[in-house]
PDB file of C-alpha atoms in Angstrom:
ATOM      1  CA  MET W  19     106.195 165.736 121.859  1.00  0.00           C
ATOM      2  CA  SER W  20     107.269 165.249 125.201  1.00  0.00           C
ATOM      3  CA  LEU W  21     110.578 163.724 126.330  1.00  0.00           C
ATOM      4  CA  ILE W  22     109.439 160.400 127.256  1.00  0.00           C
ATOM      5  CA  GLY W  23     107.858 160.038 123.654  1.00  0.00           C
ATOM      6  CA  ILE W  24     111.042 160.857 122.042  1.00  0.00           C
ATOM      7  CA  ALA W  25     112.732 158.340 124.374  1.00  0.00           C
ATOM      8  CA  LEU W  26     110.422 155.632 123.561  1.00  0.00           C
ATOM      9  CA  LEU W  27     110.458 156.327 119.679  1.00  0.00           C
ATOM     10  CA  ILE W  28     114.362 155.921 120.098  1.00  0.00           C
ATOM     11  CA  VAL W  29     113.887 152.604 121.974  1.00  0.00           C
ATOM     12  CA  VAL W  30     111.681 151.246 119.288  1.00  0.00           C
ATOM     13  CA  ILE W  31     113.945 152.226 116.660  1.00  0.00           C
ATOM     14  CA  VAL W  32     116.654 150.570 118.356  1.00  0.00           C
ATOM     15  CA  ILE W  33     114.923 147.447 118.674  1.00  0.00           C
ATOM     16  CA  LEU W  34     113.688 147.552 115.094  1.00  0.00           C
ATOM     17  CA  LEU W  35     117.233 147.747 113.877  1.00  0.00           C
ATOM     18  CA  ALA W  36     118.323 145.021 116.337  1.00  0.00           C
ATOM     19  CA  VAL W  37     115.913 142.781 114.896  1.00  0.00           C
ATOM     20  CA  ALA W  38     116.709 143.560 111.195  1.00  0.00           C
ATOM     21  CA  LEU W  39     120.232 143.067 111.831  1.00  0.00           C
ATOM     22  CA  PHE W  40     119.626 139.734 113.420  1.00  0.00           C
ATOM     23  CA  VAL W  41     117.441 138.528 110.406  1.00  0.00           C
ATOM     24  CA  VAL W  42     120.063 139.630 107.857  1.00  0.00           C
ATOM     25  CA  LYS W  43     122.861 137.868 109.586  1.00  0.00           C
ATOM     26  CA  ASN W  44     120.655 134.673 109.604  1.00  0.00           C
ATOM     27  CA  ILE W  45     119.449 135.059 105.982  1.00  0.00           C
ATOM     28  CA  VAL W  46     123.131 135.360 104.843  1.00  0.00           C
ATOM     29  CA  HIS W  47     124.180 132.074 106.906  1.00  0.00           C
ATOM     30  CA  LEU W  48     121.167 130.240 105.275  1.00  0.00           C
ATOM     31  CA  ILE W  49     122.180 131.432 101.763  1.00  0.00           C
ATOM     32  CA  ILE W  50     125.853 130.406 102.404  1.00  0.00           C
ATOM     33  CA  ASN W  51     124.839 127.182 103.767  1.00  0.00           C
ATOM     34  CA  ALA W  52     122.451 126.636 100.722  1.00  0.00           C
ATOM     35  CA  VAL W  53     125.149 127.313  98.310  1.00  0.00           C
ATOM     36  CA  PHE W  54     127.742 125.051  99.821  1.00  0.00           C
ATOM     37  CA  GLY W  55     124.676 122.226  99.718  1.00  0.00           C
ATOM     38  CA  LEU W  56     124.290 123.084  95.837  1.00  0.00           C
ATOM     39  CA  ILE W  57     127.950 123.096  95.043  1.00  0.00           C
ATOM     40  CA  THR W  58     128.496 119.744  96.834  1.00  0.00           C
ATOM     41  CA  LEU W  59     125.704 117.813  94.821  1.00  0.00           C
ATOM     42  CA  PHE W  60     127.197 119.534  91.695  1.00  0.00           C
ATOM     43  CA  ILE W  61     131.016 118.429  92.618  1.00  0.00           C
ATOM     44  CA  VAL W  62     129.604 114.694  93.483  1.00  0.00           C
ATOM     45  CA  ASN W  63     128.031 114.721  90.169  1.00  0.00           C
ATOM     46  CA  PHE W  64     130.748 116.598  87.877  1.00  0.00           C
ATOM     47  CA  PHE W  65     133.539 114.233  89.213  1.00  0.00           C
ATOM     48  CA  HIS W  66     131.133 111.206  89.160  1.00  0.00           C
ATOM     49  CA  LEU W  67     132.074 110.249  92.744  1.00  0.00           C
ATOM     50  CA  MET W  68     129.152 107.940  93.151  1.00  0.00           C
ATOM     51  CA  GLN W  69     130.732 105.587  90.605  1.00  0.00           C
ATOM     52  CA  TYR W  70     133.273 104.670  93.096  1.00  0.00           C
ATOM     53  CA  ALA W  71     130.587 103.049  95.130  1.00  0.00           C
ATOM     54  CA  GLY W  72     129.065 101.560  92.155  1.00  0.00           C
ATOM     55  CA  LYS W  73     126.170 103.924  91.760  1.00  0.00           C
ATOM     56  CA  PRO W  74     124.875 106.213  89.011  1.00  0.00           C
ATOM     57  CA  ASP W  75     125.267 109.979  89.517  1.00  0.00           C
ATOM     58  CA  ILE W  76     122.585 111.788  91.263  1.00  0.00           C
ATOM     59  CA  GLY W  77     119.868 113.088  89.058  1.00  0.00           C
ATOM     60  CA  TYR W  78     118.932 116.750  89.185  1.00  0.00           C
ATOM     61  CA  SER W  79     115.443 117.127  89.912  1.00  0.00           C
ATOM     62  CA  ILE W  80     113.318 119.807  91.715  1.00  0.00           C
ATOM     63  CA  ILE W  81     112.974 117.752  94.802  1.00  0.00           C
ATOM     64  CA  THR W  82     116.798 117.122  94.844  1.00  0.00           C
ATOM     65  CA  VAL W  83     117.733 120.770  94.204  1.00  0.00           C
ATOM     66  CA  LEU W  84     115.103 121.926  96.912  1.00  0.00           C
ATOM     67  CA  ILE W  85     116.344 119.534  99.561  1.00  0.00           C
ATOM     68  CA  CYS W  86     119.984 120.827  98.744  1.00  0.00           C
ATOM     69  CA  ALA W  87     119.140 124.385  98.757  1.00  0.00           C
ATOM     70  CA  LEU W  88     116.888 124.338 101.880  1.00  0.00           C
ATOM     71  CA  GLY W  89     119.170 121.922 103.893  1.00  0.00           C
ATOM     72  CA  GLY W  90     122.205 123.047 102.780  1.00  0.00           C
ATOM     73  CA  LEU W  91     125.431 120.877 103.255  1.00  0.00           C
ATOM     74  CA  PRO W  92     123.206 118.545 105.588  1.00  0.00           C
ATOM     75  CA  GLY W  93     120.762 118.260 102.831  1.00  0.00           C
ATOM     76  CA  ALA W  94     123.342 117.350 100.119  1.00  0.00           C
ATOM     77  CA  ILE W  95     124.718 114.763 102.656  1.00  0.00           C
ATOM     78  CA  LEU W  96     121.486 113.377 103.077  1.00  0.00           C
ATOM     79  CA  ILE W  97     120.627 113.068  99.262  1.00  0.00           C
ATOM     80  CA  ILE W  98     124.159 111.367  98.700  1.00  0.00           C
ATOM     81  CA  VAL W  99     123.402 108.643 101.688  1.00  0.00           C
ATOM     82  CA  LEU W 100     120.149 108.229 100.323  1.00  0.00           C
ATOM     83  CA  ALA W 101     121.400 107.550  96.755  1.00  0.00           C
ATOM     84  CA  LEU W 102     124.108 105.049  98.262  1.00  0.00           C
ATOM     85  CA  ILE W 103     121.526 103.024 100.050  1.00  0.00           C
ATOM     86  CA  GLY W 104     119.258 102.773  96.857  1.00  0.00           C
ATOM     87  CA  ILE W 105     116.822 105.346  97.428  1.00  0.00           C
ATOM     88  CA  THR W 106     116.191 107.902  94.617  1.00  0.00           C
ATOM     89  CA  VAL W 107     114.778 111.231  95.508  1.00  0.00           C
TER      90      VAL W 107
END
């Protein structure tokens, strides 16, 4: 193998490692955000915080959990705001 081939192989490996590191950092951020969203939904229901606004607790459904898991904290806030204005998901 020539010197240019070895250099090209090293460059490709460095690029692949950089892409892998970028993906892992973003996945960790998304997982943390999803956990915060689900914890927020749990806390709102556990302490019955919706009853202070005269509304029932937010029910756990597949759609609600998916919105909180995929949307994270903004997804949980969206579910809470929708419940406050009377739209159940």
